[in-house]
Amino acid sequence: MAEPLGEFKSKRTGFALTKTADGQIQQTVSYEGTATGFGAFFGTLTLTQPLEEAGANSGTCTWIAKAILDDKSILADLAEGTWERMGSDLRFRVLLKNNLSDGRKLRCVGVADSEAGTFEGQMYEAQ
């Protein structure tokens, strides 16, 4: 595996469960934190599942974020990915393919810890 470009660390700032128009459960978790080379960021991790899969141990997710760079410019991040529960803990490994508003692409590997309220991990250059 390639060397990470840096890391991200964030704390949960919000949590919501809603019903989508087609009757699925949508879970959104908001985070605030910092990332190497990006300064402060604010993001939302979203999981959408059919009612009968509410207890699933893996699935797909999306990530949407904005970062405030050191020069006070703003960078947006849209990502698609997967999540997988880590054993019986309320911790989830999250793999994301990120598309940044400046044209760069990253790959992020992190852990969302529901009990600790954190989302932390590493960033890699994507091909």
PDB file of C-alpha atoms in Angstrom:
ATOM      1  CA  MET A   1       0.000   0.000   0.000  1.00  0.00           C
ATOM      2  CA  ALA A   2       1.247   3.510  -0.800  1.00  0.00           C
ATOM      3  CA  GLU A   3       2.334   5.927   1.880  1.00  0.00           C
ATOM      4  CA  PRO A   4      -0.495   8.149   3.169  1.00  0.00           C
ATOM      5  CA  LEU A   5      -0.559  11.801   2.112  1.00  0.00           C
ATOM      6  CA  GLY A   6      -1.821  12.664   5.555  1.00  0.00           C
ATOM      7  CA  GLU A   7      -4.530  12.011   8.083  1.00  0.00           C
ATOM      8  CA  PHE A   8      -7.900  13.334   9.139  1.00  0.00           C
ATOM      9  CA  LYS A   9      -9.429  13.509  12.608  1.00  0.00           C
ATOM     10  CA  SER A  10     -12.933  14.625  13.437  1.00  0.00           C
ATOM     11  CA  LYS A  11     -15.623  14.612  16.103  1.00  0.00           C
ATOM     12  CA  ARG A  12     -19.321  13.964  15.599  1.00  0.00           C
ATOM     13  CA  THR A  13     -21.407  17.132  15.799  1.00  0.00           C
ATOM     14  CA  GLY A  14     -24.795  15.792  14.731  1.00  0.00           C
ATOM     15  CA  PHE A  15     -26.814  12.686  13.953  1.00  0.00           C
ATOM     16  CA  ALA A  16     -30.159  12.273  12.191  1.00  0.00           C
ATOM     17  CA  LEU A  17     -32.372   9.443  10.966  1.00  0.00           C
ATOM     18  CA  THR A  18     -34.894  10.181   8.224  1.00  0.00           C
ATOM     19  CA  LYS A  19     -37.100   8.300   5.783  1.00  0.00           C
ATOM     20  CA  THR A  20     -36.378   8.720   2.088  1.00  0.00           C
ATOM     21  CA  ALA A  21     -39.128   9.251  -0.491  1.00  0.00           C
ATOM     22  CA  ASP A  22     -38.912   5.565  -1.436  1.00  0.00           C
ATOM     23  CA  GLY A  23     -39.265   4.398   2.192  1.00  0.00           C
ATOM     24  CA  GLN A  24     -35.644   3.660   3.091  1.00  0.00           C
ATOM     25  CA  ILE A  25     -33.843   4.639   6.283  1.00  0.00           C
ATOM     26  CA  GLN A  26     -31.261   7.365   5.838  1.00  0.00           C
ATOM     27  CA  GLN A  27     -28.668   7.919   8.559  1.00  0.00           C
ATOM     28  CA  THR A  28     -26.595  11.101   8.436  1.00  0.00           C
ATOM     29  CA  VAL A  29     -23.707  11.836  10.770  1.00  0.00           C
ATOM     30  CA  SER A  30     -22.051  15.254  10.757  1.00  0.00           C
ATOM     31  CA  TYR A  31     -18.401  15.755  11.679  1.00  0.00           C
ATOM     32  CA  GLU A  32     -15.994  18.664  12.221  1.00  0.00           C
ATOM     33  CA  GLY A  33     -12.259  18.201  12.199  1.00  0.00           C
ATOM     34  CA  THR A  34      -8.910  18.802  10.574  1.00  0.00           C
ATOM     35  CA  ALA A  35      -7.018  17.096   7.762  1.00  0.00           C
ATOM     36  CA  THR A  36      -3.394  17.315   6.674  1.00  0.00           C
ATOM     37  CA  GLY A  37      -3.110  19.968   3.960  1.00  0.00           C
ATOM     38  CA  PHE A  38      -6.778  20.960   4.203  1.00  0.00           C
ATOM     39  CA  GLY A  39      -7.108  22.758   7.531  1.00  0.00           C
ATOM     40  CA  ALA A  40     -10.556  22.611   9.110  1.00  0.00           C
ATOM     41  CA  PHE A  41     -13.335  20.614   7.461  1.00  0.00           C
ATOM     42  CA  PHE A  42     -17.044  20.029   7.967  1.00  0.00           C
ATOM     43  CA  GLY A  43     -18.569  16.878   6.515  1.00  0.00           C
ATOM     44  CA  THR A  44     -21.506  14.495   6.498  1.00  0.00           C
ATOM     45  CA  LEU A  45     -21.362  10.707   6.182  1.00  0.00           C
ATOM     46  CA  THR A  46     -24.643   9.250   4.871  1.00  0.00           C
ATOM     47  CA  LEU A  47     -25.851   5.628   4.835  1.00  0.00           C
ATOM     48  CA  THR A  48     -29.137   4.614   3.193  1.00  0.00           C
ATOM     49  CA  GLN A  49     -30.696   1.196   3.826  1.00  0.00           C
ATOM     50  CA  PRO A  50     -33.983  -0.602   3.278  1.00  0.00           C
ATOM     51  CA  LEU A  51     -35.908  -1.081   6.540  1.00  0.00           C
ATOM     52  CA  GLU A  52     -35.289  -4.848   6.504  1.00  0.00           C
ATOM     53  CA  GLU A  53     -31.510  -4.227   6.319  1.00  0.00           C
ATOM     54  CA  ALA A  54     -31.362  -1.781   9.252  1.00  0.00           C
ATOM     55  CA  GLY A  55     -29.114  -4.173  11.202  1.00  0.00           C
ATOM     56  CA  ALA A  56     -26.718  -4.861   8.318  1.00  0.00           C
ATOM     57  CA  ASN A  57     -22.989  -5.066   8.986  1.00  0.00           C
ATOM     58  CA  SER A  58     -21.873  -3.497   5.703  1.00  0.00           C
ATOM     59  CA  GLY A  59     -23.125  -1.337   2.873  1.00  0.00           C
ATOM     60  CA  THR A  60     -22.513   1.752   0.779  1.00  0.00           C
ATOM     61  CA  CYS A  61     -22.142   5.339   1.902  1.00  0.00           C
ATOM     62  CA  THR A  62     -21.514   8.870   0.685  1.00  0.00           C
ATOM     63  CA  TRP A  63     -19.386  11.665   2.102  1.00  0.00           C
ATOM     64  CA  ILE A  64     -19.845  15.363   1.410  1.00  0.00           C
ATOM     65  CA  ALA A  65     -17.510  17.946   2.925  1.00  0.00           C
ATOM     66  CA  LYS A  66     -16.082  21.419   2.644  1.00  0.00           C
ATOM     67  CA  ALA A  67     -12.635  22.380   3.869  1.00  0.00           C
ATOM     68  CA  ILE A  68     -11.360  25.832   4.745  1.00  0.00           C
ATOM     69  CA  LEU A  69      -7.782  26.008   3.498  1.00  0.00           C
ATOM     70  CA  ASP A  70      -5.011  28.024   5.148  1.00  0.00           C
ATOM     71  CA  ASP A  71      -5.473  30.827   2.598  1.00  0.00           C
ATOM     72  CA  LYS A  72      -9.213  30.956   3.559  1.00  0.00           C
ATOM     73  CA  SER A  73     -10.341  29.502   0.214  1.00  0.00           C
ATOM     74  CA  ILE A  74     -12.941  26.730   0.281  1.00  0.00           C
ATOM     75  CA  LEU A  75     -12.591  23.262  -1.237  1.00  0.00           C
ATOM     76  CA  ALA A  76     -15.475  20.793  -1.656  1.00  0.00           C
ATOM     77  CA  ASP A  77     -15.289  16.992  -1.497  1.00  0.00           C
ATOM     78  CA  LEU A  78     -17.822  14.489  -2.850  1.00  0.00           C
ATOM     79  CA  ALA A  79     -17.131  10.808  -2.194  1.00  0.00           C
ATOM     80  CA  GLU A  80     -18.708   7.401  -2.672  1.00  0.00           C
ATOM     81  CA  GLY A  81     -17.697   4.412  -0.650  1.00  0.00           C
ATOM     82  CA  THR A  82     -18.372   1.421   1.517  1.00  0.00           C
ATOM     83  CA  TRP A  83     -18.545   0.710   5.236  1.00  0.00           C
ATOM     84  CA  GLU A  84     -18.131  -2.490   7.239  1.00  0.00           C
ATOM     85  CA  ARG A  85     -18.709  -3.118  10.919  1.00  0.00           C
ATOM     86  CA  MET A  86     -15.595  -4.129  12.858  1.00  0.00           C
ATOM     87  CA  GLY A  87     -16.540  -7.201  14.922  1.00  0.00           C
ATOM     88  CA  SER A  88     -19.242  -6.650  17.521  1.00  0.00           C
ATOM     89  CA  ASP A  89     -18.070  -3.109  18.383  1.00  0.00           C
ATOM     90  CA  LEU A  90     -19.911  -0.054  17.162  1.00  0.00           C
ATOM     91  CA  ARG A  91     -16.917   0.802  14.972  1.00  0.00           C
ATOM     92  CA  PHE A  92     -17.030   0.859  11.191  1.00  0.00           C
ATOM     93  CA  ARG A  93     -14.229   0.752   8.612  1.00  0.00           C
ATOM     94  CA  VAL A  94     -15.029   3.298   5.893  1.00  0.00           C
ATOM     95  CA  LEU A  95     -13.395   3.296   2.432  1.00  0.00           C
ATOM     96  CA  LEU A  96     -14.021   6.361   0.259  1.00  0.00           C
ATOM     97  CA  LYS A  97     -13.175   7.463  -3.289  1.00  0.00           C
ATOM     98  CA  ASN A  98     -13.034  11.254  -3.057  1.00  0.00           C
ATOM     99  CA  ASN A  99     -13.443  13.810  -5.840  1.00  0.00           C
ATOM    100  CA  LEU A 100     -12.263  17.301  -4.878  1.00  0.00           C
ATOM    101  CA  SER A 101     -13.510  20.540  -6.406  1.00  0.00           C
ATOM    102  CA  ASP A 102      -9.975  21.399  -7.582  1.00  0.00           C
ATOM    103  CA  GLY A 103      -9.909  18.235  -9.730  1.00  0.00           C
ATOM    104  CA  ARG A 104      -7.804  16.057  -7.429  1.00  0.00           C
ATOM    105  CA  LYS A 105      -8.852  12.553  -6.485  1.00  0.00           C
ATOM    106  CA  LEU A 106      -8.106  10.918  -3.144  1.00  0.00           C
ATOM    107  CA  ARG A 107      -8.782   7.643  -1.430  1.00  0.00           C
ATOM    108  CA  CYS A 108      -9.601   7.773   2.270  1.00  0.00           C
ATOM    109  CA  VAL A 109      -9.488   4.868   4.701  1.00  0.00           C
ATOM    110  CA  GLY A 110     -10.961   5.544   8.109  1.00  0.00           C
ATOM    111  CA  VAL A 111     -12.789   4.321  11.160  1.00  0.00           C
ATOM    112  CA  ALA A 112     -16.074   5.794  12.339  1.00  0.00           C
ATOM    113  CA  ASP A 113     -16.437   5.021  16.052  1.00  0.00           C
ATOM    114  CA  SER A 114     -20.069   5.455  17.114  1.00  0.00           C
ATOM    115  CA  GLU A 115     -19.386   5.240  20.848  1.00  0.00           C
ATOM    116  CA  ALA A 116     -16.441   7.662  20.837  1.00  0.00           C
ATOM    117  CA  GLY A 117     -18.117   9.954  18.297  1.00  0.00           C
ATOM    118  CA  THR A 118     -15.037  10.110  16.070  1.00  0.00           C
ATOM    119  CA  PHE A 119     -14.173   9.600  12.410  1.00  0.00           C
ATOM    120  CA  GLU A 120     -10.419   9.292  11.804  1.00  0.00           C
ATOM    121  CA  GLY A 121      -8.149   7.879   9.142  1.00  0.00           C
ATOM    122  CA  GLN A 122      -5.611   8.331   6.374  1.00  0.00           C
ATOM    123  CA  MET A 123      -5.706   9.944   2.934  1.00  0.00           C
ATOM    124  CA  TYR A 124      -3.974   8.505  -0.133  1.00  0.00           C
ATOM    125  CA  GLU A 125      -3.447   9.683  -3.693  1.00  0.00           C
ATOM    126  CA  ALA A 126      -5.948   7.963  -5.979  1.00  0.00           C
ATOM    127  CA  GLN A 127      -5.181   6.701  -9.465  1.00  0.00           C
TER     128      GLN A 127
END
